[in-house]
């Protein structure tokens, strides 16, 4: 995949020199839409993201993405799994 994203930092954008090549399946935060999603593809200069819990994909500007550390990504996924086990989500 030929999109770039900022590597994880303390929340601040990384300089352009430290571009990162996104990989399918990685979990990223879209700062523009304030959402976290998995990288599903790249079309027309935009990255297609899908919510961790599933659902409709959206297009994101690769310059406004940052990698989400594994621990940070697991919290919502665990909450979703717990809700499903209680019958809260299908």
Short mmCIF file of C-alpha atoms in Angstrom, two decimals:
data_model
loop_
_atom_site.label_atom_id
_atom_site.label_comp_id
_atom_site.label_asym_id
_atom_site.label_seq_id
_atom_site.Cartn_x
_atom_site.Cartn_y
_atom_site.Cartn_z
CA UNK A 1 0.00 0.00 0.00
CA UNK A 2 1.40 3.36 -0.90
CA UNK A 3 -0.31 5.64 1.64
CA UNK A 4 1.54 7.36 4.42
CA UNK A 5 0.57 7.87 8.03
CA UNK A 6 2.22 9.25 11.08
CA UNK A 7 3.80 6.73 13.44
CA UNK A 8 2.41 6.59 16.97
CA UNK A 9 3.55 9.49 19.12
CA UNK A 10 2.26 11.35 22.12
CA UNK A 11 -0.64 12.50 19.97
CA UNK A 12 1.31 15.08 18.04
CA UNK A 13 1.66 14.77 14.25
CA UNK A 14 5.03 13.50 13.08
CA UNK A 15 7.15 15.51 10.65
CA UNK A 16 6.69 14.67 6.97
CA UNK A 17 10.18 13.08 6.82
CA UNK A 18 9.03 10.18 8.97
CA UNK A 19 6.31 8.91 6.62
CA UNK A 20 4.99 5.42 7.31
CA UNK A 21 3.59 2.99 4.77
CA UNK A 22 0.19 1.72 5.88
CA UNK A 23 -0.59 -2.00 5.76
CA UNK A 24 -3.96 -3.67 5.31
CA UNK A 25 -5.50 -4.61 8.63
CA UNK A 26 -3.62 -2.05 10.72
CA UNK A 27 -5.59 -0.09 13.28
CA UNK A 28 -5.38 3.69 12.88
CA UNK A 29 -7.04 6.79 14.26
CA UNK A 30 -8.60 9.22 11.80
CA UNK A 31 -8.07 12.64 13.41
CA UNK A 32 -10.38 14.38 10.95
CA UNK A 33 -13.40 12.18 11.74
CA UNK A 34 -12.34 11.32 15.32
CA UNK A 35 -12.77 7.61 14.68
CA UNK A 36 -10.65 4.48 14.97
CA UNK A 37 -10.71 1.90 12.20
CA UNK A 38 -8.91 -0.89 10.39
CA UNK A 39 -7.21 -0.18 7.05
CA UNK A 40 -9.21 -1.96 4.33
CA UNK A 41 -7.76 -0.43 1.17
CA UNK A 42 -6.50 2.58 -0.75
CA UNK A 43 -8.44 4.17 -3.60
CA UNK A 44 -7.90 7.55 -5.26
CA UNK A 45 -5.43 8.82 -2.68
CA UNK A 46 -7.72 8.03 0.27
CA UNK A 47 -7.53 5.18 2.75
CA UNK A 48 -10.66 3.12 3.30
CA UNK A 49 -11.26 2.41 6.98
CA UNK A 50 -13.81 0.15 8.67
CA UNK A 51 -14.83 0.53 12.32
CA UNK A 52 -13.24 -2.08 14.60
CA UNK A 53 -16.68 -3.37 15.56
CA UNK A 54 -17.61 -3.71 11.88
CA UNK A 55 -19.90 -1.52 9.85
CA UNK A 56 -19.69 0.86 6.96
CA UNK A 57 -16.31 1.91 5.60
CA UNK A 58 -15.33 5.55 5.22
CA UNK A 59 -12.63 7.39 3.29
CA UNK A 60 -9.84 9.05 5.23
CA UNK A 61 -7.01 11.39 4.31
CA UNK A 62 -3.78 9.40 4.91
CA UNK A 63 -2.08 12.56 6.22
CA UNK A 64 -4.56 12.69 9.09
CA UNK A 65 -4.05 9.12 10.30
CA UNK A 66 -1.91 7.79 13.12
CA UNK A 67 -1.20 4.23 14.13
CA UNK A 68 -3.02 3.13 17.26
CA UNK A 69 -0.92 1.21 19.82
CA UNK A 70 -2.13 -2.35 20.37
CA UNK A 71 -3.28 -1.69 23.94
CA UNK A 72 -5.31 1.31 22.86
CA UNK A 73 -6.90 -0.66 20.00
CA UNK A 74 -7.78 -3.62 22.22
CA UNK A 75 -9.88 -1.64 24.69
CA UNK A 76 -12.78 -0.97 22.27
CA UNK A 77 -12.52 -4.49 20.84
CA UNK A 78 -12.75 -6.05 24.31
CA UNK A 79 -15.71 -3.84 25.19
CA UNK A 80 -17.50 -4.96 22.02
CA UNK A 81 -16.77 -8.65 22.71
CA UNK A 82 -18.07 -8.25 26.26
CA UNK A 83 -21.26 -6.57 25.04
CA UNK A 84 -21.83 -9.37 22.52
CA UNK A 85 -21.37 -12.01 25.21
CA UNK A 86 -24.06 -10.27 27.27
CA UNK A 87 -26.40 -10.14 24.29
CA UNK A 88 -25.98 -6.38 23.81
CA UNK A 89 -24.64 -6.54 20.25
CA UNK A 90 -25.24 -8.97 17.42
#
